[in-house]
PDB file of C-alpha atoms in Angstrom:
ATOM      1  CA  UNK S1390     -11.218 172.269 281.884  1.00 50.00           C
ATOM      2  CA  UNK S1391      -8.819 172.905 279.222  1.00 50.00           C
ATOM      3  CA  UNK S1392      -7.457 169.701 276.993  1.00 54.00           C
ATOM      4  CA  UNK S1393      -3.509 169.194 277.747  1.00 53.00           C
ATOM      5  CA  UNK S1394      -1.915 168.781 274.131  1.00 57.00           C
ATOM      6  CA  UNK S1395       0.959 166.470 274.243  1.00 56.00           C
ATOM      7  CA  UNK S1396       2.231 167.561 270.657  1.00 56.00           C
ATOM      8  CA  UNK S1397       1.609 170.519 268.458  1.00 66.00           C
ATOM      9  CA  UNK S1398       3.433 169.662 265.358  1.00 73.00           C
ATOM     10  CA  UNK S1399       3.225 165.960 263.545  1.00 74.00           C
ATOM     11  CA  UNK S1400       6.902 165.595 264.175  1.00 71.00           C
ATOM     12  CA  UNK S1401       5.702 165.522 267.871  1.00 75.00           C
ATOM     13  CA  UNK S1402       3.110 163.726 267.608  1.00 80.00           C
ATOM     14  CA  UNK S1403       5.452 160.893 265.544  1.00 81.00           C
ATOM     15  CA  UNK S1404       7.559 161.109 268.939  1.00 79.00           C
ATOM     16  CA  UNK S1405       4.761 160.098 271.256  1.00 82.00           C
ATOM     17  CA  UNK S1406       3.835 157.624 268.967  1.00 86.00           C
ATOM     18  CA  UNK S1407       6.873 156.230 268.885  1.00 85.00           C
ATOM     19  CA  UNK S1408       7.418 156.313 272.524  1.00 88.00           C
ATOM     20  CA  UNK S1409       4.328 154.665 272.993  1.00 90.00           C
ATOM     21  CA  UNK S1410       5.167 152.101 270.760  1.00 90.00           C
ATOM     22  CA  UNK S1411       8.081 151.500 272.818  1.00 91.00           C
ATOM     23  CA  UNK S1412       6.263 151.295 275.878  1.00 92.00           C
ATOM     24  CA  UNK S1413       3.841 148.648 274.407  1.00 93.00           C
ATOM     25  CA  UNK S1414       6.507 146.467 273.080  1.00 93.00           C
ATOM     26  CA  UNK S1415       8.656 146.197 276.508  1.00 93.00           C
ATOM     27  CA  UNK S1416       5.433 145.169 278.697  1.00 95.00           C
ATOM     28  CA  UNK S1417       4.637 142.700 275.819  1.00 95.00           C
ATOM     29  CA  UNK S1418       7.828 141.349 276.472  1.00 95.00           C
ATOM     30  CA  UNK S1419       7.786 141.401 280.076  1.00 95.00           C
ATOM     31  CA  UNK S1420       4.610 139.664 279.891  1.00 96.00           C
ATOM     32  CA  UNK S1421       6.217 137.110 277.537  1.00 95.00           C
ATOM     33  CA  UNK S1422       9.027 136.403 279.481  1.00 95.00           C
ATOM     34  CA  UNK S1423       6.657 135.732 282.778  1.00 95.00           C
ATOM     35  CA  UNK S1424       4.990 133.449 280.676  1.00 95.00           C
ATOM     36  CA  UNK S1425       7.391 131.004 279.741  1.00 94.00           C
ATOM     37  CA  UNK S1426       8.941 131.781 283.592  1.00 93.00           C
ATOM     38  CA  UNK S1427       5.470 130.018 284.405  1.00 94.00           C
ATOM     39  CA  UNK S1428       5.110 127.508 281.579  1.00 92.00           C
ATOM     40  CA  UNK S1429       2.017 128.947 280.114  1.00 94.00           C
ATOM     41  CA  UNK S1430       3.544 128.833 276.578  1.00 89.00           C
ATOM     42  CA  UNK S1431       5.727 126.162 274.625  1.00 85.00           C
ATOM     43  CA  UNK S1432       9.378 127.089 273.913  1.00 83.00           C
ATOM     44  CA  UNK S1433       8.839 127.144 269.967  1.00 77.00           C
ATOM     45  CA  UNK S1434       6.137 129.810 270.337  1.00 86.00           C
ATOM     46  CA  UNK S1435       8.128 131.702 273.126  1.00 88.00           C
ATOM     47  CA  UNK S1436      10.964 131.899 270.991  1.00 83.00           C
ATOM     48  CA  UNK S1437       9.305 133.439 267.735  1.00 82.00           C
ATOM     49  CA  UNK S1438       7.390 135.758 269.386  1.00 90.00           C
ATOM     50  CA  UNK S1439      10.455 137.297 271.985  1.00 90.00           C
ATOM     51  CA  UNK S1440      12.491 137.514 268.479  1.00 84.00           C
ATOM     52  CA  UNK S1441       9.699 139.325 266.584  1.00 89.00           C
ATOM     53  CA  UNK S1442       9.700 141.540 269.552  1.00 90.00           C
ATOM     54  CA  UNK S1443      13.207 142.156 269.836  1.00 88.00           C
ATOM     55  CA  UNK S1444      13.839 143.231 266.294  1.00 82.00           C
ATOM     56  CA  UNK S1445      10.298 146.108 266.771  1.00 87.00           C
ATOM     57  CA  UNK S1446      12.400 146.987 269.812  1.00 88.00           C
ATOM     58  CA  UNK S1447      15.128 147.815 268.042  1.00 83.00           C
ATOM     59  CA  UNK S1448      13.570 149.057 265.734  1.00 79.00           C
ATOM     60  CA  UNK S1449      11.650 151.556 267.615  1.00 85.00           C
ATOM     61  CA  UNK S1450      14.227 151.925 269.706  1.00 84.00           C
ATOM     62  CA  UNK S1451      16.350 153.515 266.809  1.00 78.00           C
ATOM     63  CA  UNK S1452      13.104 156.048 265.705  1.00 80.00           C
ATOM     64  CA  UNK S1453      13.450 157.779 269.231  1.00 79.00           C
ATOM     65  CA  UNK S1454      17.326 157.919 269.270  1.00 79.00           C
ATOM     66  CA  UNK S1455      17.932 154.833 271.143  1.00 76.00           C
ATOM     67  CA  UNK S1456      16.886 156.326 274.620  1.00 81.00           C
ATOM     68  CA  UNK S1457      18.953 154.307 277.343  1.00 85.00           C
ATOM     69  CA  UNK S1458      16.027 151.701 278.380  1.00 87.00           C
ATOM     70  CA  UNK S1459      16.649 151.547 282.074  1.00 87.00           C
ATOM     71  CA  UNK S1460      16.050 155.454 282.505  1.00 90.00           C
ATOM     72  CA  UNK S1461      12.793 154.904 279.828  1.00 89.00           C
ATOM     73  CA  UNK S1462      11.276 152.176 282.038  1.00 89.00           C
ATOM     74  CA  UNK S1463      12.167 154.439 284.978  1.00 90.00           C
ATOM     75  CA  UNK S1464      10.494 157.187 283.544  1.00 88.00           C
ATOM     76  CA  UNK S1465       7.414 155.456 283.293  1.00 85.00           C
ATOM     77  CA  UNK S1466       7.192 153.552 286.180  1.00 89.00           C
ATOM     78  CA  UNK S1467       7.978 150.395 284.781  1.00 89.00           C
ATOM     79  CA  UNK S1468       8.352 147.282 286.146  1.00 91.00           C
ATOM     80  CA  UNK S1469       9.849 144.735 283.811  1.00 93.00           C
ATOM     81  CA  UNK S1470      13.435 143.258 285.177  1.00 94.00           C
ATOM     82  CA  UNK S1471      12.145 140.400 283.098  1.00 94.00           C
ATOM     83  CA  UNK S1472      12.064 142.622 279.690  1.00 94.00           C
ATOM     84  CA  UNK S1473      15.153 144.797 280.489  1.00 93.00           C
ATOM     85  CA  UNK S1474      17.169 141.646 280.799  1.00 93.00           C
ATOM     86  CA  UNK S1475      16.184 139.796 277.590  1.00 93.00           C
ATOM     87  CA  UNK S1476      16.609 143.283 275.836  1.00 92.00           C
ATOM     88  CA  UNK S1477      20.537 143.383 277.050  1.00 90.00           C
ATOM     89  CA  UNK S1478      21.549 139.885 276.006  1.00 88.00           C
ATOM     90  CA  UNK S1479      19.267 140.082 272.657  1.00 86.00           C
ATOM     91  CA  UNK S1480      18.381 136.921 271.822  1.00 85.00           C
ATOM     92  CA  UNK S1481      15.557 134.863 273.654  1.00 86.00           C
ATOM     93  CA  UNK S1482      15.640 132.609 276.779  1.00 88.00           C
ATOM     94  CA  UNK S1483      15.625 129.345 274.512  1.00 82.00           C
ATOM     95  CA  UNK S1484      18.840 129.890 272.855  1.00 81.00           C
ATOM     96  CA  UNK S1485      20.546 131.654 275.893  1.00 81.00           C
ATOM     97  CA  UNK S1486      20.360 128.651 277.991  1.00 79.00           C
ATOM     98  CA  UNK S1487      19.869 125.969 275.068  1.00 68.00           C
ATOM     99  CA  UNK S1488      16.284 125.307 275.141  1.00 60.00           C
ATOM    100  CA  UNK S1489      15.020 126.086 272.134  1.00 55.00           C
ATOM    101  CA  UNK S1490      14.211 122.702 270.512  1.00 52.00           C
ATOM    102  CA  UNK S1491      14.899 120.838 267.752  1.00 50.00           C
ATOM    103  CA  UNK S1492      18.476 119.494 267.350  1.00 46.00           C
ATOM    104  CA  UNK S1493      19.762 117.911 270.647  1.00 53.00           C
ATOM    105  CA  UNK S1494      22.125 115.558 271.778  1.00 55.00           C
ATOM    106  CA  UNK S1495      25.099 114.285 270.442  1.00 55.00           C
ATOM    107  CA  UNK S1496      23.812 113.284 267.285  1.00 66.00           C
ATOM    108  CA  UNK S1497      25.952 113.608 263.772  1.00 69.00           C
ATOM    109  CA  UNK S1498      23.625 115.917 262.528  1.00 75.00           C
ATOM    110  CA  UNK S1499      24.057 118.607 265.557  1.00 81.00           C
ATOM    111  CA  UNK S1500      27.606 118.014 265.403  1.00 82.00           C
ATOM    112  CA  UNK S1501      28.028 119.117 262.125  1.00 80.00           C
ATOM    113  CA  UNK S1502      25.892 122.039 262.548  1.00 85.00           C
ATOM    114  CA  UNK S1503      28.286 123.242 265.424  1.00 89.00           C
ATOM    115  CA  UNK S1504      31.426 123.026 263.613  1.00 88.00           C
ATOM    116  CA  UNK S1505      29.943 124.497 260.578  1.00 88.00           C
ATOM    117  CA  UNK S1506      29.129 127.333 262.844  1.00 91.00           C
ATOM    118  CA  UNK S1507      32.133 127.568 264.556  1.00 93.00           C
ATOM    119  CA  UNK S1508      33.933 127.334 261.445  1.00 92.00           C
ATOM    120  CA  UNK S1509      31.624 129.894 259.889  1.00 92.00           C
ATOM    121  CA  UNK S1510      32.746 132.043 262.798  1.00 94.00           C
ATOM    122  CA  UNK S1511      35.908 132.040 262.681  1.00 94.00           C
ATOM    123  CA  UNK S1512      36.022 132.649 258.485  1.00 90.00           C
ATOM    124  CA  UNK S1513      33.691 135.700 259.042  1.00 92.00           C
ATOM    125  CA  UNK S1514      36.316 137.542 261.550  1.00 94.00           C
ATOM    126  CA  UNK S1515      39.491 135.870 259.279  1.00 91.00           C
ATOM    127  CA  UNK S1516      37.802 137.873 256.386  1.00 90.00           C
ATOM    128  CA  UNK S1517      37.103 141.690 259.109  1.00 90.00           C
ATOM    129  CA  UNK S1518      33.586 141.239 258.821  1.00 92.00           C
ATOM    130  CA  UNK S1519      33.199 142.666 262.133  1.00 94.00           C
ATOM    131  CA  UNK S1520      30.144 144.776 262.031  1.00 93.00           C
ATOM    132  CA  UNK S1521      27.626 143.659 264.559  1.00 92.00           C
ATOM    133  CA  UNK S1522      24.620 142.675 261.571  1.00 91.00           C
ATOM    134  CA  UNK S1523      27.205 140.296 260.510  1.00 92.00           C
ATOM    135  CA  UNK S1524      28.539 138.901 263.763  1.00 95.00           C
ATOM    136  CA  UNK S1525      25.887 138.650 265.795  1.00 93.00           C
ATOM    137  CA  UNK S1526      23.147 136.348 263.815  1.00 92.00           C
ATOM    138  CA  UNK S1527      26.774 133.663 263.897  1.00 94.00           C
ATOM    139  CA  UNK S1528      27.348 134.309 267.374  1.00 95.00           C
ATOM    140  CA  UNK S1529      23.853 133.272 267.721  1.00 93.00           C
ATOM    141  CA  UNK S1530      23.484 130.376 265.860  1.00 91.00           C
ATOM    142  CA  UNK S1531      26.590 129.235 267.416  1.00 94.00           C
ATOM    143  CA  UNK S1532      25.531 129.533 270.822  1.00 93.00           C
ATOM    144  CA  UNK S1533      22.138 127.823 270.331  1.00 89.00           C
ATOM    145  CA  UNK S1534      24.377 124.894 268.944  1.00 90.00           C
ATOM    146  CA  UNK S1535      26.874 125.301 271.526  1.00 91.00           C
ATOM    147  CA  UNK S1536      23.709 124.610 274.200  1.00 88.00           C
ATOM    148  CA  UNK S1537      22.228 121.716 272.213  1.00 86.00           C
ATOM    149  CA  UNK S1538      25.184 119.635 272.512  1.00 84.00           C
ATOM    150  CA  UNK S1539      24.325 117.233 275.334  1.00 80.00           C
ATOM    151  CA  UNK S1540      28.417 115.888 275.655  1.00 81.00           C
ATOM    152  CA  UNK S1541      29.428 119.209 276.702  1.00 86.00           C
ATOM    153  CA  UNK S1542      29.512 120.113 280.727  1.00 86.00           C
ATOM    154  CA  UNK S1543      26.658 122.961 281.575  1.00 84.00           C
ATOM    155  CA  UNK S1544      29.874 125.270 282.700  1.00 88.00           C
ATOM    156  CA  UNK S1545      31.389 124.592 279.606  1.00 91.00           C
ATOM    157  CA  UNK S1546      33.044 128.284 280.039  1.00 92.00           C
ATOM    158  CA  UNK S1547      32.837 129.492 276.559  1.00 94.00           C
ATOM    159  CA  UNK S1548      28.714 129.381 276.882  1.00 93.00           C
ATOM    160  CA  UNK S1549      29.084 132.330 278.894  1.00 93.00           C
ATOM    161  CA  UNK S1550      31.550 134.090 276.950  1.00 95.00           C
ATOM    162  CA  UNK S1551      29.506 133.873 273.657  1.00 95.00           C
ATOM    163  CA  UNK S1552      26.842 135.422 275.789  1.00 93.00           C
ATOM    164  CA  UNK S1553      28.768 138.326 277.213  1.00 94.00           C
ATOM    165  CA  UNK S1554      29.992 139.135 273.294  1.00 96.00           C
ATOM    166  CA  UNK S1555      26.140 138.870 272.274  1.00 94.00           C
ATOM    167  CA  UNK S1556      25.080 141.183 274.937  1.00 92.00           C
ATOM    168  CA  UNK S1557      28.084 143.617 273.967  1.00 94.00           C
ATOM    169  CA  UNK S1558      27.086 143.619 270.371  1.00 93.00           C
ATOM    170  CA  UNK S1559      23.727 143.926 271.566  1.00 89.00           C
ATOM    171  CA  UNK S1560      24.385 147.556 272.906  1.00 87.00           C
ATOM    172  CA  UNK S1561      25.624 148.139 269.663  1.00 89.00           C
ATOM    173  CA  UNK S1562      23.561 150.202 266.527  1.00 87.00           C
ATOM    174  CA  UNK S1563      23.686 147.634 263.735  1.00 85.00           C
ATOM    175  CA  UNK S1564      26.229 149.460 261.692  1.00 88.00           C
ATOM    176  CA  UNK S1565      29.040 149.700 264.187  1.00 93.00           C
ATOM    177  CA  UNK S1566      32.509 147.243 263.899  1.00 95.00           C
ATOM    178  CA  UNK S1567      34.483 145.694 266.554  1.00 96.00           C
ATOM    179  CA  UNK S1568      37.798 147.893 266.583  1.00 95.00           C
ATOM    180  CA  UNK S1569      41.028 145.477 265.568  1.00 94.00           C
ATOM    181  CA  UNK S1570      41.829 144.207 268.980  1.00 96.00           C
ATOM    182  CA  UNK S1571      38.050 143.460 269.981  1.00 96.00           C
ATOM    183  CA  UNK S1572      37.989 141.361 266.796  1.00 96.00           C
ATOM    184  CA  UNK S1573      41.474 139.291 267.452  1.00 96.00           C
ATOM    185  CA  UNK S1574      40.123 138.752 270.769  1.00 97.00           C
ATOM    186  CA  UNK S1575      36.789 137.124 269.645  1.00 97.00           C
ATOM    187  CA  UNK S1576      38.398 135.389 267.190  1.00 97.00           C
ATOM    188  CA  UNK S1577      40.680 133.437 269.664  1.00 97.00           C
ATOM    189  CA  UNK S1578      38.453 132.702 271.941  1.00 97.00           C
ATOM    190  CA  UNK S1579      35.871 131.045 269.219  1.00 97.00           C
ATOM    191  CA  UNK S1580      39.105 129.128 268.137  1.00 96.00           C
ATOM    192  CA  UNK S1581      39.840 128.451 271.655  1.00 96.00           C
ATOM    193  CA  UNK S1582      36.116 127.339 272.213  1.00 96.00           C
ATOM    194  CA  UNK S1583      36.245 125.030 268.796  1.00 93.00           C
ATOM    195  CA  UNK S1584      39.616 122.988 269.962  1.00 93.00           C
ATOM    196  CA  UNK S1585      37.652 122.303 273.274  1.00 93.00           C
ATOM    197  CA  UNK S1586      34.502 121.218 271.417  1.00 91.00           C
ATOM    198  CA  UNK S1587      36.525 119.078 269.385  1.00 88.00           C
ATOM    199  CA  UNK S1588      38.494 118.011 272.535  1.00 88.00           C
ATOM    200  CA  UNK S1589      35.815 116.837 274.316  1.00 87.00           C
ATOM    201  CA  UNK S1590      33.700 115.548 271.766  1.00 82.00           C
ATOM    202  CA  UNK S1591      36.563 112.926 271.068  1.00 78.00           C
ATOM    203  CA  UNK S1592      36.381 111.934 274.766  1.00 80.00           C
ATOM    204  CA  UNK S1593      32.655 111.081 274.795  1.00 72.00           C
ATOM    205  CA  UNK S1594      32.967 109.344 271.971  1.00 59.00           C
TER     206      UNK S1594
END
């Protein structure tokens, strides 16, 4: 029987690599995110090892052109709803839903945290620093503090709005900017989202 080649030249063989690579690093993450699902690993170790994975996703991700990860799992006969999800809102399960540890409550020390990252926010888009490497670490940091803040109601809307702008910068390549209107819109709601915060922080006070 005759071997199949899959590449001929090292530029194709870089591609399979690379592919493979890919393919690695969304079942690792699959298999990551069924773990915590199951409580087979603690939230601190969860939460460095999904980001590690979601920066050699992107990573990789940009070596094969950014191939659209639904049709790649597809390909391949996949099955990781688990993985595909994480990979479209971009940051781990911890600080989507506010379990990430450390800083909880309403404690002065969390509090000042949150407005220093609202505030930090809302100077960043003041000044057009709009491209997503700059926005979306602070949208980030702001929703983990957001979710830590035991005063504020679990449907405390703007939780879910910080997560729909993570997931859109998410489908982003790390150079790209939020056009003018995109940014005045972010930028009200965070300053909407910060007179709330403030709002009902003074009531539970």
């Amino acid at each position: 029987m005759d071997e199949i080649k899959l590449y001929n030249t090292s530029a194709e063989r870089e591609v399979y690599e690379n592919r493979a690579a890919l393919y690695a690093i969304v079942m690792s993450l699959e298999h990551l995110e069924r773990a915590f699902a199951h409580d087979s690993i603690s939230a601190a170790e969860y939460t460095a090892e999904c980001n590690k994975l979601l920066v050699q996703c992107k990573t990789v991700s940009q070596m094969v052109n950014n191939p659209d990860l639904v049709k790649f799992t597809q390909q391949y006969r996949l099955s990781c709803s688990a993985a595909l999800r994480r990979l479209e809102v971009g940051v781990p399960s911890t600080i989507e839903h506010g379990a990430a540890g450390g800083l909880t409550g309403n404690n002065a020390k969390l509090v000042a945290k949150t407005v220093q990252d609202f505030i930090t926010t809302m100077d960043a888009l003041s000044m057009n620093m709009t491209s997503v490497d700059k926005l979306h670490p602070l949208l980030t940091d702001l929703l983990q503090s957001v979710n830590a803040a035991s005063f504020l109601p679990p449907d405390f809307r703007w939780k879910a709005s910080f997560r729909d702008w993570l997931i859109r910068l998410n489908k982003m390549k790390a150079s790209d900017e939020l056009d003018s209107e995109q940014a005045r819109q972010l930028l009200f709601e965070v300053e909407q989202a910060y007179s709330d915060f403030k709002n009902l922080l003074e009531s539970s006070e």
